Amino acid sequence: MNGRRGHIVSQREEPAPGVLYVVGTPIGHLGDLSPRASAVLANVSAIACEDTRHSGQLLTSLGAQGQRFSFHQHNTQTRLPQLLQLLQAGKSLALISDAGLPGISDPGEQLVAASRAAGLEVICIPGPCAATTALVSSGLPSGRFCFEGFLPTKNKDRKQRLETVANEIRTTVIYEAPHRLVQLLRELAELCGHERPIQVARELTKRHEQQVGPTIAIALQHFLEHKPVGECTLVLGGAPAPVAEEHSNDHWRAELQALIDAGSSASDAARQLAQQSGQSRRTLYALLHQSSKDQCD
Ligand code: SAM
């Protein structure tokens, strides 16, 4: 707004020199590339792509003339200084990934952080993102949600993360490769119960877009019968909020002390126990305070 209600400020000319543009690109449907994204990609001085070959067709179709650089997890450290130098020299730079929003389970985060740390301007040109697209089409509560991206594949880390996900009361969005989907649904069924709501979004924005749910049991059965192919995003309903358990203050103090003995800080212990038990965090924290005061008296 330019101060007069209802008037939109005239947009600054884009791309502007020395600015990093984080540009969302389609996750399937090419019509989802915004006119603003097209214009910036066509006119920036340089483009950092997760894979220059993958993005080549899109960029060529837009008539993008900017110099193309690959930017991915294997060359981050060598590329970062080069890309920062370009920006500092007053070039405009666009960052794109193979699909969707850079920085969301895709390279980008470090370039954005380094640019900000160097005092450079970063502007996101928003676009498609599988996580939010799956979430809002799932029908599951979206007022508060968690994004887990890809879960760890190693046994211990995976088990711990799965347990956290299973106990989470907010809706959780998870990315998974199709060849691991059935395994993940089995693990979720075991930890969350077969009837926990879930919606598996497959091939969003593409011709064979599909939603499979509404429970883990039904999704698992479906993908046992139809081998998963294409890209999948899971939207898992939250765990039921714990019902507050009735116990004496001494019981809660002992539980808190056990968490503290295991390495948690007092406030973390109160938070963890509140999450598990349904008790109020404040009350638990106050109990701790009370017990340490009692000991001092
Ligand atoms: N940055 C991307 C974004 O914002 O959407 C996500 C990149 S991540 C490497 C790729 C994962 O996103 C896939 O394994 C899948 O879980 C999810 N995904 C990407 N495109 C999808 C689609 N069209 N339908 C469903 N899930 C998709």
XYZ file of C-alpha atoms and ligand atoms in Angstrom:
324
model
C 0.000 0.000 0.000
C 1.292 3.502 -0.673
C -0.518 5.125 2.211
C -3.790 5.652 0.332
C -6.181 2.851 1.205
C -6.798 0.371 -1.624
C -3.865 1.457 -3.760
C -1.124 -0.999 -4.474
C 2.389 0.295 -4.404
C 3.941 0.301 -7.852
C 6.243 -2.716 -7.839
C 9.947 -2.252 -7.944
C 11.527 -3.229 -11.240
C 12.514 -6.911 -11.155
C 15.007 -8.444 -11.145
C 16.874 -5.847 -9.092
C 20.674 -5.850 -8.914
C 22.327 -7.668 -6.024
C 19.161 -9.508 -5.000
C 18.806 -13.252 -4.467
C 15.404 -14.453 -5.724
C 14.218 -17.766 -4.265
C 11.797 -18.934 -6.939
C 9.119 -21.612 -6.599
C 8.685 -23.787 -9.701
C 5.951 -26.327 -10.564
C 5.758 -29.718 -8.787
C 3.991 -31.166 -11.833
C 1.654 -28.838 -13.685
C 3.668 -26.336 -15.736
C 0.750 -23.890 -15.603
C 1.605 -23.357 -11.938
C 4.680 -21.279 -12.740
C 3.617 -17.731 -11.879
C 4.019 -14.882 -14.382
C 6.281 -13.143 -11.873
C 8.476 -16.237 -11.511
C 8.683 -16.542 -15.330
C 9.694 -12.904 -15.698
C 12.363 -13.061 -13.012
C 13.804 -16.320 -14.355
C 13.852 -14.873 -17.877
C 15.725 -11.753 -16.817
C 18.081 -12.517 -13.932
C 21.833 -12.368 -14.573
C 22.403 -15.847 -13.142
C 20.431 -18.898 -12.026
C 21.498 -21.445 -9.412
C 19.756 -24.734 -10.214
C 19.679 -27.947 -8.210
C 20.322 -29.677 -11.548
C 21.059 -27.554 -14.615
C 20.041 -30.339 -16.994
C 16.738 -30.966 -15.211
C 15.823 -27.256 -15.259
C 17.288 -26.637 -18.728
C 14.064 -27.242 -20.610
C 12.009 -24.949 -18.395
C 14.598 -22.154 -18.512
C 15.065 -22.413 -22.263
C 11.299 -22.292 -22.815
C 11.258 -19.012 -20.862
C 14.092 -17.578 -22.926
C 16.266 -17.317 -19.795
C 19.661 -15.932 -20.749
C 21.268 -15.878 -17.308
C 24.372 -17.907 -16.641
C 23.402 -21.269 -15.080
C 25.179 -22.750 -12.091
C 24.553 -26.096 -10.478
C 23.937 -25.792 -6.743
C 23.335 -28.947 -4.734
C 24.439 -30.775 -1.594
C 27.675 -32.011 -3.183
C 29.046 -28.619 -4.287
C 27.534 -26.252 -1.707
C 30.812 -25.218 -0.114
C 32.578 -24.389 -3.390
C 29.560 -22.698 -4.938
C 28.526 -20.511 -2.007
C 31.425 -18.024 -2.280
C 31.019 -17.798 -6.070
C 27.318 -17.069 -5.826
C 27.806 -14.526 -3.042
C 30.469 -12.808 -5.124
C 28.025 -12.492 -8.023
C 25.464 -10.865 -5.762
C 28.049 -8.563 -4.201
C 29.105 -7.533 -7.701
C 25.529 -6.340 -8.268
C 24.260 -9.279 -10.361
C 20.765 -10.587 -9.786
C 20.562 -14.292 -8.958
C 17.630 -16.720 -8.987
C 17.668 -19.935 -6.997
C 15.499 -22.834 -8.155
C 15.252 -26.516 -7.298
C 14.113 -29.421 -9.477
C 10.535 -28.763 -8.368
C 8.702 -26.759 -5.748
C 10.169 -24.352 -3.244
C 13.937 -24.318 -2.773
C 14.833 -24.794 0.877
C 11.988 -27.224 1.588
C 13.773 -30.610 1.553
C 15.776 -29.140 -1.322
C 19.038 -27.186 -1.562
C 18.736 -23.487 -0.841
C 18.734 -22.957 2.891
C 22.491 -22.385 3.100
C 22.590 -19.916 0.225
C 19.768 -17.907 1.762
C 21.440 -17.966 5.191
C 24.815 -16.949 3.730
C 23.223 -14.143 1.700
C 21.424 -12.773 4.736
C 24.563 -13.065 6.833
C 26.383 -11.038 4.171
C 23.694 -8.358 4.362
C 22.324 -9.134 0.909
C 18.663 -8.860 0.011
C 16.663 -12.071 -0.410
C 13.211 -12.126 -1.976
C 11.063 -15.241 -2.311
C 8.832 -15.527 -5.342
C 6.368 -17.997 -3.853
C 5.192 -20.977 -5.801
C 4.038 -24.584 -5.505
C 5.124 -26.651 -2.522
C 4.147 -30.310 -2.146
C 3.846 -30.045 1.657
C 1.293 -27.244 1.793
C -0.533 -28.497 -1.325
C -0.968 -31.939 0.297
C -1.924 -30.402 3.645
C -4.687 -28.143 2.401
C -6.189 -30.842 0.196
C -6.120 -33.516 2.932
C -9.137 -32.355 4.929
C -7.072 -32.805 8.106
C -6.683 -29.934 10.590
C -4.364 -27.339 9.049
C -4.570 -24.540 11.631
C -1.406 -25.859 13.283
C 0.828 -28.430 11.658
C 4.342 -29.896 11.629
C 6.565 -30.532 8.657
C 8.944 -33.474 8.958
C 10.280 -33.670 5.390
C 12.013 -37.020 4.834
C 12.393 -39.143 7.970
C 15.877 -40.476 8.738
C 16.532 -43.881 7.158
C 18.951 -45.143 9.837
C 17.366 -47.479 12.385
C 17.838 -45.655 15.698
C 17.270 -42.125 14.374
C 14.281 -43.304 12.408
C 12.724 -45.072 15.380
C 13.119 -41.986 17.575
C 11.682 -39.659 14.944
C 8.773 -42.009 14.231
C 7.930 -42.070 17.914
C 7.941 -38.270 18.030
C 5.729 -38.151 14.940
C 3.323 -40.731 16.410
C 2.922 -38.689 19.631
C 2.548 -35.339 17.892
C -0.911 -33.886 18.399
C -0.713 -31.575 15.375
C -1.154 -32.772 11.788
C 2.223 -33.855 10.401
C 3.385 -33.684 6.792
C 5.985 -36.239 5.675
C 7.786 -36.700 2.355
C 8.553 -40.249 1.274
C 9.967 -42.002 -1.759
C 7.482 -44.406 -3.386
C 9.635 -47.507 -2.808
C 9.617 -46.823 0.947
C 5.963 -45.856 1.286
C 4.569 -49.262 2.307
C 7.282 -49.701 4.929
C 6.511 -46.252 6.368
C 2.771 -46.981 6.474
C 3.502 -50.246 8.299
C 5.638 -48.429 10.855
C 2.999 -45.737 11.325
C 0.264 -48.363 11.732
C 2.256 -50.010 14.482
C 2.962 -46.780 16.364
C -0.193 -44.758 15.696
C -2.755 -47.546 15.353
C -4.450 -48.629 12.127
C -7.327 -46.183 12.482
C -5.261 -42.961 12.741
C -6.414 -40.567 9.979
C -4.021 -40.159 7.082
C -4.177 -38.873 3.534
C -1.488 -39.902 1.069
C -1.274 -37.361 -1.767
C 0.221 -38.914 -4.878
C 1.290 -37.052 -8.006
C -0.111 -33.675 -6.911
C -0.956 -31.305 -9.771
C -0.251 -34.061 -12.323
C -2.583 -35.991 -14.597
C -2.845 -38.979 -12.245
C -3.172 -36.981 -9.040
C -4.671 -39.164 -6.317
C -5.564 -39.008 -2.631
C -5.555 -42.234 -0.615
C -7.028 -42.445 2.905
C -8.751 -41.759 5.236
C -6.988 -44.169 7.668
C -3.560 -45.762 7.832
C -5.148 -49.221 7.462
C -6.940 -48.226 4.251
C -3.890 -46.492 2.768
C -1.684 -49.483 3.609
C -4.151 -51.920 2.078
C -4.394 -49.772 -1.046
C -0.641 -49.564 -1.578
C -0.188 -53.287 -0.891
C -2.592 -53.884 -3.757
C -1.306 -51.061 -6.025
C 2.447 -50.663 -6.082
C 3.197 -46.997 -5.250
C 4.598 -45.058 -8.183
C 5.249 -41.353 -8.577
C 5.747 -38.802 -5.834
C 3.981 -39.092 -2.502
C 3.380 -36.799 0.445
C 1.765 -38.112 3.613
C -0.479 -35.999 5.798
C -0.916 -37.729 9.144
C -3.642 -36.732 11.570
C -2.426 -35.759 15.049
C -2.436 -38.047 18.085
C -5.419 -37.562 20.394
C -4.521 -34.945 23.023
C -3.599 -36.770 26.237
C -6.225 -36.737 28.969
C -4.759 -35.246 32.129
C -3.803 -38.053 34.520
C -4.689 -37.796 38.221
C -1.627 -38.184 40.445
C -0.200 -36.685 43.613
C 2.296 -33.815 43.519
C 4.972 -36.209 44.778
C 4.372 -38.432 41.770
C 4.840 -35.510 39.361
C 7.946 -34.317 41.185
C 9.470 -37.802 40.885
C 8.661 -37.921 37.147
C 10.219 -34.495 36.632
C 13.284 -35.469 38.617
C 13.718 -38.605 36.475
C 13.735 -36.450 33.313
C 16.204 -34.014 34.873
C 18.446 -36.895 35.958
C 18.363 -38.117 32.361
C 19.781 -34.772 31.212
C 16.788 -32.466 30.598
C 16.733 -28.924 31.880
C 13.965 -28.066 34.351
C 11.884 -26.269 31.740
C 12.382 -29.060 29.172
C 11.366 -31.646 31.752
C 8.175 -29.693 32.501
C 7.432 -29.333 28.804
C 8.029 -33.010 28.002
C 5.988 -34.254 30.918
C 3.182 -31.818 30.086
C 3.094 -33.179 26.541
C 3.018 -36.796 27.700
C 0.600 -36.415 30.585
C -1.762 -33.647 29.625
C -0.845 -31.718 32.815
C -0.231 -28.005 32.490
C 3.428 -27.135 31.903
C 3.163 -24.156 34.224
C 1.816 -26.270 37.091
C 4.570 -28.835 36.636
C 7.240 -26.165 36.470
C 5.828 -24.542 39.596
C 5.977 -27.925 41.384
C 9.658 -28.170 40.556
C 10.239 -24.714 41.884
C 8.275 -25.600 44.989
C 10.318 -28.753 45.574
C 13.650 -26.934 45.266
C 12.382 -24.236 47.647
C 11.284 -26.918 50.128
C 14.763 -28.407 50.006
C 16.379 -25.045 50.699
C 14.092 -24.292 53.677
N 10.964 -28.474 -2.475
C 9.925 -29.358 -2.907
C 8.580 -28.709 -2.591
O 8.557 -27.603 -2.096
O 7.530 -29.272 -2.900
C 10.067 -30.734 -2.298
C 11.297 -31.458 -2.756
S 11.570 -33.013 -2.042
C 13.181 -33.374 -2.668
C 10.651 -34.092 -3.058
C 9.498 -34.762 -2.297
O 8.383 -33.877 -2.298
C 9.010 -36.023 -2.971
O 9.746 -37.167 -2.568
C 7.578 -36.091 -2.477
O 7.525 -36.614 -1.169
C 7.187 -34.600 -2.441
N 6.594 -34.233 -3.737
C 7.172 -33.503 -4.721
N 6.315 -33.364 -5.760
C 5.190 -34.019 -5.417
C 3.938 -34.244 -6.066
N 3.704 -33.764 -7.286
N 2.995 -34.964 -5.414
C 3.223 -35.449 -4.167
N 4.364 -35.265 -3.503
C 5.345 -34.564 -4.118
